[in-house]
Tab-separated table of C-alpha atoms in Angstrom:
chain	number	residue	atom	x	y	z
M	1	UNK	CA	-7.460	-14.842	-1.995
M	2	UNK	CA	-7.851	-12.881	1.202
M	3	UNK	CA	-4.039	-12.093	0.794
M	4	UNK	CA	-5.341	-9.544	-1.627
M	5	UNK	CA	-6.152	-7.050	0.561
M	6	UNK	CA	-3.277	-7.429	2.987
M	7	UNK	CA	-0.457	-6.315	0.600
M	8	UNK	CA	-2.433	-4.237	-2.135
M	9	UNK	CA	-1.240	-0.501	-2.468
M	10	UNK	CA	-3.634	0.620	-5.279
M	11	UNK	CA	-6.832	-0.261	-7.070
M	12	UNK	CA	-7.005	1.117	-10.772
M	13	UNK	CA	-10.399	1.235	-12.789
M	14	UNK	CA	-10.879	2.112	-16.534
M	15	UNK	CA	-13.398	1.987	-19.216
M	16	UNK	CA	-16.255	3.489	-20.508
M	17	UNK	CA	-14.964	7.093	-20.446
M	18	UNK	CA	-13.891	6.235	-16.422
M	19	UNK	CA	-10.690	6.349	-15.222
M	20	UNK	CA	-10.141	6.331	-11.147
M	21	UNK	CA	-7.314	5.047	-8.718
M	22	UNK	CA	-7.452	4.242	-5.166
M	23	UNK	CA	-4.730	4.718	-2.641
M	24	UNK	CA	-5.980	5.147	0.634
M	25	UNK	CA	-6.499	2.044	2.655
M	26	UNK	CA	-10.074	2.537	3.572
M	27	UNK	CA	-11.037	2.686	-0.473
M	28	UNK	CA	-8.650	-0.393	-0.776
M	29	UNK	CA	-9.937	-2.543	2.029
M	30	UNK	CA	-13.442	-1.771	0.555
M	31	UNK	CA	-13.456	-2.727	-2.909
M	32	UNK	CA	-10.736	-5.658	-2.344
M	33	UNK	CA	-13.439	-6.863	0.246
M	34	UNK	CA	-16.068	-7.094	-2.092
M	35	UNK	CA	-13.746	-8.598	-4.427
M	36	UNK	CA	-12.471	-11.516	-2.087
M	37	UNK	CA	-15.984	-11.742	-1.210
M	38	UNK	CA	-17.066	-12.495	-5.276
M	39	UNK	CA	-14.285	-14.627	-5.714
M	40	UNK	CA	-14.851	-16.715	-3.003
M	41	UNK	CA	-18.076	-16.984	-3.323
M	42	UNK	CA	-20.310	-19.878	-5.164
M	43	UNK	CA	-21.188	-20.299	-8.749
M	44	UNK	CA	-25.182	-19.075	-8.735
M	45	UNK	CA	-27.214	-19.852	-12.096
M	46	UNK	CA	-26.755	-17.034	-14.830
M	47	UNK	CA	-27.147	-16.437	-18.265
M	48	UNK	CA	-24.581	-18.770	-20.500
M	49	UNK	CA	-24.716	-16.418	-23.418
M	50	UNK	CA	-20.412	-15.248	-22.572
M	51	UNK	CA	-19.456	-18.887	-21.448
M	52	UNK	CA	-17.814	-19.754	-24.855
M	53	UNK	CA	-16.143	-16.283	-25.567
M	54	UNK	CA	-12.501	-16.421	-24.314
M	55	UNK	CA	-13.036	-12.878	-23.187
M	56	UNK	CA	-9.557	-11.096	-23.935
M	57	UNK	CA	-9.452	-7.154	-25.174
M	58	UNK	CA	-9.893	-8.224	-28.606
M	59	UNK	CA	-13.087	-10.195	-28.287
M	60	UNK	CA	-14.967	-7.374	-25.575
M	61	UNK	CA	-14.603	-5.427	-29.228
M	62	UNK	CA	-15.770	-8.171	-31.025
M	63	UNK	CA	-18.911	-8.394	-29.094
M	64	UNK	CA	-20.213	-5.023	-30.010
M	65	UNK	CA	-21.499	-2.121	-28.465
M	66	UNK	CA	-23.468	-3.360	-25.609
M	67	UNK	CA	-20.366	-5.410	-24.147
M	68	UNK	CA	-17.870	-2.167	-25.020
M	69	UNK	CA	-19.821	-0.028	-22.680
M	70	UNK	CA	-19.942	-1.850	-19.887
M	71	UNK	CA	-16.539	-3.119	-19.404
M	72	UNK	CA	-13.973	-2.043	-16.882
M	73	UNK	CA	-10.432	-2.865	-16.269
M	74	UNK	CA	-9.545	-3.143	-12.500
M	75	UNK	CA	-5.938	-3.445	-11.894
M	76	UNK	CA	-4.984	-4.100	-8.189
M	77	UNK	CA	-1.313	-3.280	-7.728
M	78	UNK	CA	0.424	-4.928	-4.836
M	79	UNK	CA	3.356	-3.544	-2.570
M	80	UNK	CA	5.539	-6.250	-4.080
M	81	UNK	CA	5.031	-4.585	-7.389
M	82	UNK	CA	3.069	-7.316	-8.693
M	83	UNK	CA	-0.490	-6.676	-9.790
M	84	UNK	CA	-4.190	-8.735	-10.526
M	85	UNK	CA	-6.231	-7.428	-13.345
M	86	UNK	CA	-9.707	-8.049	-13.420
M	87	UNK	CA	-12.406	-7.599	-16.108
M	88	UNK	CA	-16.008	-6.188	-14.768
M	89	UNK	CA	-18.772	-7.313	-17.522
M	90	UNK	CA	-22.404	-6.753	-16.205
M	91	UNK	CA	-22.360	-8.739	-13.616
M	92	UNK	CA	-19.061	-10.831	-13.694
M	93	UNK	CA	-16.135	-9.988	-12.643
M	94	UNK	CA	-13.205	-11.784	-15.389
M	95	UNK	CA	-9.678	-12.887	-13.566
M	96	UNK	CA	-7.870	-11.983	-16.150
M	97	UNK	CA	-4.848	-14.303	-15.483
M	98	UNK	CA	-6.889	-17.651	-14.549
M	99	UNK	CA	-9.866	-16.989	-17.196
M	100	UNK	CA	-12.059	-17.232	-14.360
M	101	UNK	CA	-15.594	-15.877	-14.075
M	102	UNK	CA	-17.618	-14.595	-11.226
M	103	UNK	CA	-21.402	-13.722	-11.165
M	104	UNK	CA	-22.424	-11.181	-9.035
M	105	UNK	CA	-26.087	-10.929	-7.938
M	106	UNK	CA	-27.527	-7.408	-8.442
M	107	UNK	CA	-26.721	-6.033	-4.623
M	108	UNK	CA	-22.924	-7.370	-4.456
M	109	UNK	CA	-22.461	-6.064	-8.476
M	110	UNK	CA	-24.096	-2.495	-7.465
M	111	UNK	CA	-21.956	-2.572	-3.924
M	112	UNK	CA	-18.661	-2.744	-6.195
M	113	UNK	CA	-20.054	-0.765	-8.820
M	114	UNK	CA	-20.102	1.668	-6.424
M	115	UNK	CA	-17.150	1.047	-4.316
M	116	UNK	CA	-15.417	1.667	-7.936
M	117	UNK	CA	-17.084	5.110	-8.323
M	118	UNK	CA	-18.570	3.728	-12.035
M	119	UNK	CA	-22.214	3.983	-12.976
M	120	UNK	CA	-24.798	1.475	-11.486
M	121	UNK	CA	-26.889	1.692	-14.650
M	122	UNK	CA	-25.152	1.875	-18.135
């Protein structure tokens, strides 16, 4: 939800050797943008291989090396000390408190990719 951006303080990104945060508003506003902008966007057609995989820490292990390597954590902590993590697979983005998945065409995945400071190309 768009109130994402308002009252976020920090965006946090791990995995795959990767570990960055994000203070300053600018960065923020950016990659909660793109965010907001995934999540509120609609489902497009994608590949249902990860549909039936409840994807929690345990399974992204499970799946094997392919999945390990490209998965990110992003933590968005807000000034009321609460925080939304988020799982970044490929291209979907995971809500990790609703389950929820979000397919990202190539541009909006590399825009975040980017906005993140991880690797376009694993």
């Amino acid at each position: 939800d768009c109130l994402n951006s308002l009252l976020a303080e920090t965006v946090e990104v791990s995995g795959n050797g990767i570990s960055r945060s994000y203070s300053s508003n600018r960065d923020v506003q950016q990659i909660l943008g793109l965010i907001d902008e995934i999540v509120a966007s609609p489902e497009i057609n994608y590949d249902d291989s990860l549909r039936d995989y409840d994807i929690s820490e345990s399974t992204v292990t499970d799946l094997g090396d392919e999945f390990k390597a490209v998965s990110y954590r992003i933590f968005v902590r807000h000034s009321d000390g609460s925080e939304t993590e988020y799982l970044l697979i490929r291209n979907m983005l995971i809500d990790q408190s609703t389950q929820e998945t979000f397919h990202m065409d190539e541009a909006t995945c590399f825009a975040l990719k980017e906005a993140l400071g991880i690797p376009l190309y694993e």
